[in-house]
Amino acid sequence: MTIELDRPYSPERHHSHRDVTGGWLRPAVFGAMDGLVSNFALIAGVVGAAGAGRGAVLAGFAGLIAGACSMAAGEYTSVKSQTELMRAEIAVERRELARDPEGELAELTAIYRARGLDADLAARVAAGLSADPEQALRVHVREELGVDPDDLPSPYVAAGSSFCAFAAGAVVPLAPFLFGASGLAMALVLSLVALFVFGAAVARMTARPWWLGGLRQLALGAGAAAVTFGLGHLLGVTVS
């Protein structure tokens, strides 16, 4: 096999990647699963204790609103704190580059030596990348901190994704009671189907077997709901 080193690079021959650093996938997946499981478990607990009716609807709405707001606030605070920490460390690296450029150049050279380049090539690569101060900062941040300074996660994206996903998941077990359901059967069926579909969809996005992701999420959600329903039923019997 012959490799043509002088052949010009064509972007059309290069495969593309999906965005894995946008900060929306984790809170969206977590929010949808948490909304579905926690609200179904909450409604199941209320139904187990007092039966279906207005109480189940009120509990479902309360769980949806409180959970979505809590998830959004938690994601915003978490990602905001993480981003502020990243920016603080980037500022440290910027100061070091201004204070001791030779030392930072030697550090970058050592990094490329550890990656397998010979001493001369590592020194030339490090010197070339360090010629532009902003480019040098980006390289040091990526190599030392493992983050892209131009693509830090957004707390607003994380909060919005989490809020919407939680609400979408939480409305699934609530929907049958909005149309007058008198028992848990329809909510159970819809929730189990949604758990499997959500799990399968996430597995497809992450290149894992869809059926395995679906069954795993189905088992986890069903287990949480069963525990809450059982506790609610016992509580209802005890109180009565």
Coordinates of C-alpha atoms in Angstrom, one line a residue:
M1 CA 0.0 0.0 0.0
T2 CA 1.5 3.4 -1.1
I3 CA 0.7 6.6 0.8
E4 CA 0.9 9.7 -1.3
L5 CA 2.2 12.3 1.1
D6 CA 2.2 15.1 -1.5
R7 CA -1.4 14.5 -2.5
P8 CA -3.5 17.6 -1.5
Y9 CA -6.0 17.1 1.4
S10 CA -9.6 17.1 0.4
P11 CA -12.2 17.9 3.1
E12 CA -14.7 15.7 1.2
R13 CA -12.7 12.6 2.0
H14 CA -12.7 13.4 5.7
H15 CA -15.4 11.8 7.9
S16 CA -17.4 14.1 10.2
H17 CA -18.1 13.8 13.9
R18 CA -21.1 14.7 15.9
D19 CA -20.9 17.5 18.6
V20 CA -19.8 15.9 21.8
T21 CA -18.9 19.0 23.8
G22 CA -22.0 21.2 23.4
G23 CA -23.2 20.5 27.0
W24 CA -26.7 19.5 26.0
L25 CA -26.8 15.7 25.7
R26 CA -26.0 14.7 29.3
P27 CA -28.6 17.1 30.9
A28 CA -31.2 16.2 28.3
V29 CA -30.8 12.5 28.7
F30 CA -30.6 12.8 32.5
G31 CA -33.6 15.1 32.6
A32 CA -35.8 13.0 30.4
M33 CA -35.1 9.8 32.3
D34 CA -35.4 11.5 35.7
G35 CA -38.6 13.2 34.8
L36 CA -40.2 10.0 33.6
V37 CA -39.0 7.7 36.4
S38 CA -39.4 10.2 39.3
N39 CA -42.9 11.4 38.3
F40 CA -44.2 7.9 37.5
A41 CA -42.8 6.8 40.9
L42 CA -44.4 9.8 42.6
I43 CA -47.8 9.2 41.0
A44 CA -47.5 5.5 41.7
G45 CA -46.9 6.2 45.3
V46 CA -49.9 8.5 45.6
V47 CA -52.1 6.0 43.8
G48 CA -50.8 3.2 46.0
A49 CA -51.7 5.2 49.1
A50 CA -54.9 6.9 48.2
G51 CA -56.0 5.7 44.8
A52 CA -56.3 7.5 41.4
G53 CA -58.1 10.8 41.3
R54 CA -57.4 14.5 41.8
G55 CA -54.6 13.8 44.2
A56 CA -52.7 11.9 41.5
V57 CA -53.1 14.8 39.0
L58 CA -52.0 17.4 41.6
A59 CA -49.0 15.2 42.6
G60 CA -48.1 14.7 38.9
F61 CA -48.2 18.5 38.2
A62 CA -46.3 19.3 41.3
G63 CA -43.6 16.7 40.5
L64 CA -43.3 18.0 36.9
I65 CA -42.9 21.7 37.8
A66 CA -40.8 21.2 40.9
G67 CA -38.6 18.6 39.3
A68 CA -38.0 20.6 36.0
C69 CA -37.2 23.8 37.9
S70 CA -34.9 21.9 40.3
M71 CA -33.1 20.1 37.5
A72 CA -32.6 23.3 35.5
A73 CA -31.3 25.2 38.6
G74 CA -29.0 22.3 39.5
E75 CA -27.6 22.0 35.9
Y76 CA -27.1 25.7 35.6
T77 CA -25.2 26.0 38.9
S78 CA -23.2 22.9 38.2
V79 CA -22.1 23.8 34.6
K80 CA -21.6 27.5 35.6
S81 CA -19.3 26.5 38.4
Q82 CA -17.4 24.1 36.2
T83 CA -17.0 26.8 33.5
E84 CA -15.8 29.4 36.0
L85 CA -13.2 26.9 37.3
M86 CA -12.1 26.2 33.7
R87 CA -11.8 30.0 33.0
A88 CA -9.8 30.5 36.2
E89 CA -7.3 27.8 35.2
I90 CA -7.1 29.2 31.7
A91 CA -6.2 32.6 33.2
V92 CA -3.5 30.9 35.2
E93 CA -2.1 29.4 32.0
R94 CA -2.2 32.8 30.3
R95 CA -0.2 34.4 33.1
E96 CA 2.4 31.6 33.0
L97 CA 2.8 32.0 29.3
A98 CA 3.4 35.8 29.8
R99 CA 5.7 35.3 32.8
D100 CA 7.8 32.4 31.6
P101 CA 7.4 31.7 27.9
E102 CA 10.7 29.7 27.8
G103 CA 9.5 27.4 30.6
E104 CA 6.2 26.9 28.9
L105 CA 7.9 26.1 25.6
A106 CA 10.0 23.5 27.4
E107 CA 6.9 22.1 29.0
L108 CA 5.1 21.8 25.6
T109 CA 8.2 20.2 24.1
A110 CA 8.2 17.6 26.9
I111 CA 4.6 16.8 26.3
Y112 CA 5.3 16.0 22.6
R113 CA 8.4 14.0 23.6
A114 CA 6.1 11.9 25.8
R115 CA 3.8 11.5 22.9
G116 CA 6.5 9.8 20.9
L117 CA 8.2 12.5 18.9
D118 CA 12.0 12.7 18.8
A119 CA 13.6 15.6 20.6
D120 CA 14.3 17.7 17.5
L121 CA 10.8 17.3 16.0
A122 CA 9.1 17.9 19.4
A123 CA 11.1 21.1 19.8
R124 CA 10.2 22.4 16.3
V125 CA 6.5 21.6 16.7
A126 CA 6.4 23.3 20.1
A127 CA 8.2 26.3 18.8
G128 CA 5.9 26.6 15.8
L129 CA 2.8 26.4 17.9
S130 CA 4.1 28.9 20.4
A131 CA 4.9 31.6 17.8
D132 CA 1.4 33.0 18.2
P133 CA 0.5 33.7 21.9
E134 CA -3.2 33.0 21.5
Q135 CA -2.5 29.8 19.6
A136 CA 0.0 28.8 22.3
L137 CA -2.6 29.4 25.0
R138 CA -5.1 27.2 23.2
V139 CA -2.6 24.4 22.8
H140 CA -1.4 24.5 26.4
V141 CA -5.0 24.5 27.7
R142 CA -6.0 21.5 25.5
E143 CA -2.9 19.6 26.4
E144 CA -2.8 20.3 30.1
L145 CA -6.4 20.8 31.1
G146 CA -8.1 18.6 28.4
V147 CA -10.6 21.3 27.4
D148 CA -11.2 23.5 24.4
P149 CA -11.1 27.1 25.5
D150 CA -13.2 28.2 22.5
D151 CA -15.9 25.6 23.2
L152 CA -16.7 25.7 26.9
P153 CA -20.1 24.2 28.0
S154 CA -22.9 26.7 28.3
P155 CA -24.9 26.7 31.6
Y156 CA -27.9 28.2 29.7
V157 CA -27.9 25.3 27.2
A158 CA -27.6 22.8 30.0
A159 CA -30.4 24.3 32.1
G160 CA -32.7 24.7 29.1
S161 CA -32.1 21.2 27.9
S162 CA -32.6 19.8 31.4
F163 CA -35.8 21.7 32.0
C164 CA -37.5 20.8 28.7
A165 CA -36.4 17.1 28.8
F166 CA -37.5 16.6 32.4
A167 CA -40.9 18.2 31.6
A168 CA -41.3 16.0 28.5
G169 CA -40.5 12.8 30.5
A170 CA -42.7 13.8 33.5
V171 CA -45.8 14.4 31.4
V172 CA -45.9 10.8 30.1
P173 CA -47.1 9.2 33.3
L174 CA -49.3 12.2 34.1
A175 CA -51.2 12.2 30.7
P176 CA -53.6 9.3 31.4
F177 CA -54.9 11.0 34.6
L178 CA -55.5 14.2 32.7
F179 CA -58.0 12.3 30.6
G180 CA -59.7 10.7 33.6
A181 CA -57.8 7.4 34.1
S182 CA -59.1 5.6 37.2
G183 CA -56.1 3.4 37.7
L184 CA -52.4 3.0 37.2
A185 CA -52.5 0.6 34.3
M186 CA -52.4 3.1 31.4
A187 CA -49.7 5.2 33.0
L188 CA -47.7 2.1 33.7
V189 CA -47.9 1.0 30.1
L190 CA -47.0 4.4 28.7
S191 CA -44.1 4.9 31.1
L192 CA -42.6 1.4 30.4
V193 CA -42.9 2.0 26.6
A194 CA -41.3 5.5 27.0
L195 CA -38.5 4.1 29.2
F196 CA -37.6 1.5 26.6
V197 CA -37.8 4.0 23.7
F198 CA -35.7 6.6 25.6
G199 CA -33.1 4.0 26.5
A200 CA -33.0 2.6 23.0
A201 CA -32.7 6.1 21.5
V202 CA -29.8 7.0 23.8
A203 CA -28.1 3.7 23.0
R204 CA -28.3 4.4 19.3
M205 CA -26.8 7.9 19.7
T206 CA -23.9 6.4 21.6
A207 CA -23.4 3.4 19.2
R208 CA -24.5 0.7 21.7
P209 CA -27.1 -2.0 21.0
W210 CA -30.5 -0.3 21.1
W211 CA -32.2 -3.2 22.7
L212 CA -29.7 -3.4 25.5
G213 CA -30.1 0.3 26.3
G214 CA -33.8 0.0 26.2
L215 CA -34.0 -3.0 28.5
R216 CA -31.6 -1.5 31.0
Q217 CA -33.5 1.7 31.3
L218 CA -36.8 -0.2 31.4
A219 CA -35.5 -2.3 34.3
L220 CA -34.1 0.7 36.3
G221 CA -37.3 2.7 35.9
A222 CA -39.6 -0.2 36.7
G223 CA -37.7 -1.0 39.8
A224 CA -37.8 2.6 41.1
A225 CA -41.6 2.8 40.4
A226 CA -42.2 -0.6 42.1
V227 CA -40.4 0.4 45.3
T228 CA -42.3 3.8 45.5
F229 CA -45.7 2.2 44.7
G230 CA -45.0 -0.5 47.4
L231 CA -44.1 2.1 50.0
G232 CA -47.1 4.2 49.1
H233 CA -49.4 1.2 49.4
L234 CA -48.0 0.3 52.8
L235 CA -48.3 3.8 54.0
G236 CA -51.9 4.0 52.9
V237 CA -52.8 0.8 54.6
T238 CA -51.0 1.9 57.8
V239 CA -52.7 5.3 57.9
S240 CA -56.1 3.9 57.2

